[in-house]
Amino acid sequence: MATIADNLQAVRERIARACAAAGRDPSGVTLLAVSKTFGPQAVAEAAAAGQRAFGENYVQEGVDKIVALRHAGVHGLQWHCIGPLQSNKTRLVAEHFDWVQSVDRLKVAQRLSDQRPADRPPLQVCLQVNVDGAPTKAGVAPQQLVPLAQAVVALPRLRLRGIMCIPDPQPDAAAMRAVFAQAARLFDALRAALGHPPELDTLSMGMSDDLEQAIAAGSTMVRVGSAIFGRRVYAGRG
Ligand SMILES: *Cc1c(COP(=O)(O)O)cnc(C)c1O
């Protein structure tokens, strides 16, 4: 059976091939390992294989893992909250995570900024954009992105790093790539609207099944779960 280290290597090779095909430098694409539903041991295994950045969807599960890894003596990891964010969970996120990629409204951003502890660096933030406009989905509408970003930039304890999107699967690779290209255009327009701040460098898109199309369209961060850790089993989760 393939180990987590084997899977990580295979994903790194996929990223390298996709970058080569797009004429891009592989150092321009960060791999975020999405460890939701997997235990601290799986994270420790990936960390031992050189993985540093981890993504979690469920706040309490993520915090428990962050604490467990620290107690196990695994240091230097970077934790990203990538799941839907309710106002009553912002304090835990502000206190424990390094990044939040799922901010889609100002109220949540304000709470995160207010609650970020003074002894920690600013919380790194991506705004989640509902790029394909699916009515029931999380994310700010594309037309609302620039005003939200302008308000977030003004918050003292947040640092706006870019946008994140989770487009619905498309019937084929070309259609998938077209949706990602739309997100890339939104990202470029946002950077222009804010005057090209150098830290606004993150276009987070692409997962296990579509990272090649996302990289072709300009993704700078792919979020990969099942291709690294295996199939997820959801046990009675809401
Ligand atoms: C679960 C999840 C991923 C990873 O999905 P895989 O298909 O397992 O790679 C990436 N991003 C978000 C926001 C997720 O919730």
Short mmCIF file of C-alpha atoms and ligand atoms in Angstrom, two decimals:
data_model
loop_
_atom_site.label_atom_id
_atom_site.label_comp_id
_atom_site.label_asym_id
_atom_site.label_seq_id
_atom_site.Cartn_x
_atom_site.Cartn_y
_atom_site.Cartn_z
CA MET A 1 0.00 0.00 0.00
CA ALA A 2 1.23 3.49 -0.83
CA THR A 3 2.34 5.47 2.19
CA ILE A 4 1.61 9.14 2.82
CA ALA A 5 5.23 9.85 1.87
CA ASP A 6 4.75 8.01 -1.46
CA ASN A 7 1.53 9.90 -2.15
CA LEU A 8 3.14 13.23 -1.34
CA GLN A 9 5.95 12.47 -3.75
CA ALA A 10 3.45 11.57 -6.47
CA VAL A 11 1.54 14.83 -5.91
CA ARG A 12 4.76 16.85 -6.02
CA GLU A 13 5.54 15.19 -9.35
CA ARG A 14 2.08 16.04 -10.70
CA ILE A 15 2.65 19.67 -9.68
CA ALA A 16 6.09 19.70 -11.32
CA ARG A 17 4.69 18.23 -14.56
CA ALA A 18 1.79 20.70 -14.62
CA CYS A 19 4.22 23.59 -14.07
CA ALA A 20 6.50 22.34 -16.85
CA ALA A 21 3.54 22.06 -19.21
CA ALA A 22 2.51 25.64 -18.37
CA GLY A 23 6.06 27.01 -18.56
CA ARG A 24 5.93 27.90 -14.88
CA ASP A 25 8.50 27.59 -12.10
CA PRO A 26 7.31 24.91 -9.62
CA SER A 27 8.48 27.10 -6.74
CA GLY A 28 5.53 29.33 -7.62
CA VAL A 29 3.02 26.70 -6.51
CA THR A 30 2.62 25.87 -2.81
CA LEU A 31 1.19 22.50 -1.82
CA LEU A 32 -1.35 22.69 1.00
CA ALA A 33 -2.01 19.22 2.45
CA VAL A 34 -5.67 19.02 3.47
CA SER A 35 -5.72 16.79 6.53
CA LYS A 36 -9.40 17.10 7.52
CA THR A 37 -10.82 13.90 9.03
CA PHE A 38 -7.32 12.40 9.42
CA GLY A 39 -5.61 12.20 12.79
CA PRO A 40 -2.47 13.87 14.13
CA GLN A 41 -0.43 10.78 13.21
CA ALA A 42 -1.17 11.30 9.50
CA VAL A 43 -0.06 14.93 9.79
CA ALA A 44 3.11 13.85 11.60
CA GLU A 45 3.85 11.37 8.80
CA ALA A 46 3.41 14.04 6.13
CA ALA A 47 5.54 16.46 8.16
CA ALA A 48 8.29 13.83 8.41
CA ALA A 49 8.16 13.62 4.60
CA GLY A 50 8.80 17.37 4.36
CA GLN A 51 5.28 18.77 4.17
CA ARG A 52 4.83 22.05 6.08
CA ALA A 53 1.45 23.61 5.20
CA PHE A 54 -1.77 21.90 6.32
CA GLY A 55 -5.42 22.76 5.72
CA GLU A 56 -8.35 22.02 8.03
CA ASN A 57 -12.08 22.53 7.42
CA TYR A 58 -13.56 22.00 10.86
CA VAL A 59 -12.33 24.52 13.41
CA GLN A 60 -12.41 22.40 16.56
CA GLU A 61 -10.88 19.38 14.82
CA GLY A 62 -8.14 21.62 13.45
CA VAL A 63 -7.38 23.19 16.83
CA ASP A 64 -7.19 19.76 18.49
CA LYS A 65 -4.69 18.67 15.82
CA ILE A 66 -2.60 21.84 16.10
CA VAL A 67 -2.30 21.30 19.85
CA ALA A 68 -1.60 17.55 19.47
CA LEU A 69 1.21 18.11 16.98
CA ARG A 70 2.79 20.75 19.19
CA HIS A 71 2.65 18.39 22.16
CA ALA A 72 4.19 15.67 20.01
CA GLY A 73 7.13 18.01 19.40
CA VAL A 74 6.39 18.61 15.69
CA HIS A 75 7.12 22.28 15.12
CA GLY A 76 7.31 24.67 12.20
CA LEU A 77 3.98 23.70 10.64
CA GLN A 78 1.71 26.27 9.01
CA TRP A 79 -2.04 25.84 9.55
CA HIS A 80 -4.72 27.07 7.16
CA CYS A 81 -8.42 27.21 7.98
CA ILE A 82 -10.23 26.46 4.71
CA GLY A 83 -13.74 25.59 5.90
CA PRO A 84 -16.93 27.60 6.32
CA LEU A 85 -16.52 30.05 9.16
CA GLN A 86 -19.25 30.96 11.62
CA SER A 87 -18.95 34.07 13.77
CA ASN A 88 -18.91 32.04 16.98
CA LYS A 89 -15.77 30.15 15.83
CA THR A 90 -13.64 33.12 14.88
CA ARG A 91 -11.84 33.36 18.24
CA LEU A 92 -10.48 29.81 18.02
CA VAL A 93 -9.33 30.47 14.46
CA ALA A 94 -7.69 33.79 15.37
CA GLU A 95 -5.85 32.21 18.29
CA HIS A 96 -4.60 29.02 16.63
CA PHE A 97 -4.33 29.26 12.84
CA ASP A 98 -1.75 31.02 10.65
CA TRP A 99 -4.00 31.51 7.62
CA VAL A 100 -7.74 31.66 6.90
CA GLN A 101 -8.78 31.12 3.28
CA SER A 102 -12.55 31.12 3.71
CA VAL A 103 -13.33 34.72 4.67
CA ASP A 104 -16.34 35.88 2.66
CA ARG A 105 -17.88 38.66 4.73
CA LEU A 106 -16.71 41.71 6.61
CA LYS A 107 -18.24 40.81 9.96
CA VAL A 108 -16.13 37.65 10.17
CA ALA A 109 -13.01 39.54 9.05
CA GLN A 110 -13.56 42.21 11.72
CA ARG A 111 -13.93 39.60 14.44
CA LEU A 112 -10.79 37.78 13.30
CA SER A 113 -8.81 41.03 13.38
CA ASP A 114 -10.17 41.99 16.83
CA GLN A 115 -9.45 38.53 18.22
CA ARG A 116 -5.97 37.96 16.77
CA PRO A 117 -3.61 37.79 19.79
CA ALA A 118 -1.11 40.64 20.00
CA ASP A 119 1.84 38.25 20.35
CA ARG A 120 1.15 36.51 17.04
CA PRO A 121 1.88 37.80 13.53
CA PRO A 122 -1.11 39.14 11.58
CA LEU A 123 -3.50 36.45 10.38
CA GLN A 124 -2.93 35.77 6.67
CA VAL A 125 -6.24 35.92 4.82
CA CYS A 126 -7.65 34.85 1.48
CA LEU A 127 -11.14 35.86 0.45
CA GLN A 128 -13.27 32.98 -0.76
CA VAL A 129 -14.93 33.87 -4.06
CA ASN A 130 -18.01 32.15 -5.45
CA VAL A 131 -16.47 32.16 -8.90
CA ASP A 132 -19.05 30.05 -10.72
CA GLY A 133 -21.97 31.74 -8.97
CA ALA A 134 -23.63 28.58 -7.69
CA PRO A 135 -26.50 30.04 -5.63
CA THR A 136 -26.10 27.93 -2.51
CA LYS A 137 -22.35 28.20 -2.25
CA ALA A 138 -20.12 30.02 0.19
CA GLY A 139 -17.96 32.85 -1.07
CA VAL A 140 -18.28 36.50 -1.92
CA ALA A 141 -19.90 37.28 -5.28
CA PRO A 142 -17.31 38.43 -7.87
CA GLN A 143 -18.84 41.93 -8.06
CA GLN A 144 -18.46 42.32 -4.27
CA LEU A 145 -14.85 41.17 -4.14
CA VAL A 146 -13.06 44.52 -4.51
CA PRO A 147 -15.14 46.39 -1.89
CA LEU A 148 -14.73 43.54 0.59
CA ALA A 149 -10.99 43.40 -0.08
CA GLN A 150 -10.65 47.16 0.44
CA ALA A 151 -12.37 46.85 3.83
CA VAL A 152 -10.25 43.85 4.85
CA VAL A 153 -6.99 45.60 3.94
CA ALA A 154 -7.89 48.29 6.49
CA LEU A 155 -8.13 45.80 9.38
CA PRO A 156 -4.99 46.02 11.52
CA ARG A 157 -4.46 42.37 12.50
CA LEU A 158 -5.16 40.77 9.11
CA ARG A 159 -2.95 40.60 6.05
CA LEU A 160 -4.80 40.09 2.79
CA ARG A 161 -2.91 37.51 0.71
CA GLY A 162 -5.30 36.66 -2.11
CA ILE A 163 -8.37 34.70 -3.07
CA MET A 164 -9.56 31.12 -2.79
CA CYS A 165 -12.20 29.32 -4.82
CA ILE A 166 -13.83 25.89 -4.98
CA PRO A 167 -15.55 25.71 -8.37
CA ASP A 168 -17.96 22.86 -9.03
CA PRO A 169 -16.56 19.98 -11.10
CA GLN A 170 -17.04 20.50 -14.85
CA PRO A 171 -17.75 17.90 -17.55
CA ASP A 172 -14.21 18.03 -18.95
CA ALA A 173 -10.75 19.43 -18.34
CA ALA A 174 -11.15 22.35 -20.77
CA ALA A 175 -14.32 23.55 -19.03
CA MET A 176 -12.63 23.19 -15.64
CA ARG A 177 -9.67 25.19 -16.84
CA ALA A 178 -12.00 27.91 -18.16
CA VAL A 179 -13.56 28.35 -14.72
CA PHE A 180 -10.11 28.57 -13.12
CA ALA A 181 -9.09 31.12 -15.76
CA GLN A 182 -12.08 33.22 -14.72
CA ALA A 183 -10.82 33.14 -11.12
CA ALA A 184 -7.36 34.15 -12.33
CA ARG A 185 -8.85 37.18 -14.10
CA LEU A 186 -10.68 38.18 -10.92
CA PHE A 187 -7.42 37.88 -9.00
CA ASP A 188 -5.58 40.06 -11.54
CA ALA A 189 -8.35 42.66 -11.42
CA LEU A 190 -8.21 42.68 -7.61
CA ARG A 191 -4.45 43.18 -7.61
CA ALA A 192 -4.81 46.06 -10.03
CA ALA A 193 -7.64 47.62 -7.99
CA LEU A 194 -5.50 47.53 -4.84
CA GLY A 195 -2.37 48.84 -6.60
CA HIS A 196 -0.41 45.55 -6.87
CA PRO A 197 0.66 45.12 -3.23
CA PRO A 198 3.50 42.54 -3.24
CA GLU A 199 1.99 40.44 -0.44
CA LEU A 200 -1.20 39.92 -2.47
CA ASP A 201 0.32 36.86 -4.10
CA THR A 202 -1.99 33.91 -3.48
CA LEU A 203 -4.46 32.37 -5.90
CA SER A 204 -5.63 29.29 -4.02
CA MET A 205 -7.37 26.83 -6.36
CA GLY A 206 -7.09 23.23 -7.48
CA MET A 207 -7.64 20.00 -5.51
CA SER A 208 -6.82 16.30 -5.96
CA ASP A 209 -8.88 15.92 -9.13
CA ASP A 210 -8.15 19.19 -10.91
CA LEU A 211 -4.80 20.58 -9.79
CA GLU A 212 -3.40 20.36 -13.35
CA GLN A 213 -6.12 22.61 -14.76
CA ALA A 214 -5.74 25.04 -11.85
CA ILE A 215 -1.97 25.30 -12.35
CA ALA A 216 -2.45 25.82 -16.09
CA ALA A 217 -4.71 28.76 -15.23
CA GLY A 218 -2.24 30.32 -12.77
CA SER A 219 -2.93 28.81 -9.33
CA THR A 220 -0.23 29.57 -6.75
CA MET A 221 -1.58 27.19 -4.10
CA VAL A 222 -3.21 23.81 -4.59
CA ARG A 223 -5.16 22.25 -1.72
CA VAL A 224 -4.81 18.48 -1.88
CA GLY A 225 -6.46 16.02 0.51
CA SER A 226 -7.42 12.58 -0.75
CA ALA A 227 -4.49 12.21 -3.16
CA ILE A 228 -2.18 12.48 -0.11
CA PHE A 229 -4.09 10.96 2.80
CA GLY A 230 -6.55 8.64 1.03
CA ARG A 231 -10.31 8.53 0.91
CA ARG A 232 -12.10 10.40 3.68
CA VAL A 233 -14.70 8.75 5.90
CA TYR A 234 -17.12 11.21 7.44
CA ALA A 235 -18.32 9.91 10.78
CA GLY A 236 -21.54 11.66 11.75
CA ARG A 237 -20.34 15.11 10.90
CA GLY A 238 -22.76 17.95 10.37
C1 LIG B 1 -11.57 18.90 1.26
C2 LIG B 1 -11.07 20.14 0.61
C3 LIG B 1 -9.97 20.11 -0.26
C4 LIG B 1 -9.26 18.84 -0.67
O1 LIG B 1 -10.07 18.04 -1.48
P1 LIG B 1 -9.49 16.73 -2.21
O2 LIG B 1 -10.43 16.51 -3.32
O3 LIG B 1 -9.51 15.64 -1.18
O4 LIG B 1 -8.12 17.02 -2.65
C5 LIG B 1 -9.52 21.31 -0.77
N1 LIG B 1 -10.12 22.49 -0.47
C6 LIG B 1 -11.18 22.55 0.36
C7 LIG B 1 -11.78 23.87 0.66
C8 LIG B 1 -11.70 21.38 0.90
O5 LIG B 1 -12.76 21.46 1.70
#
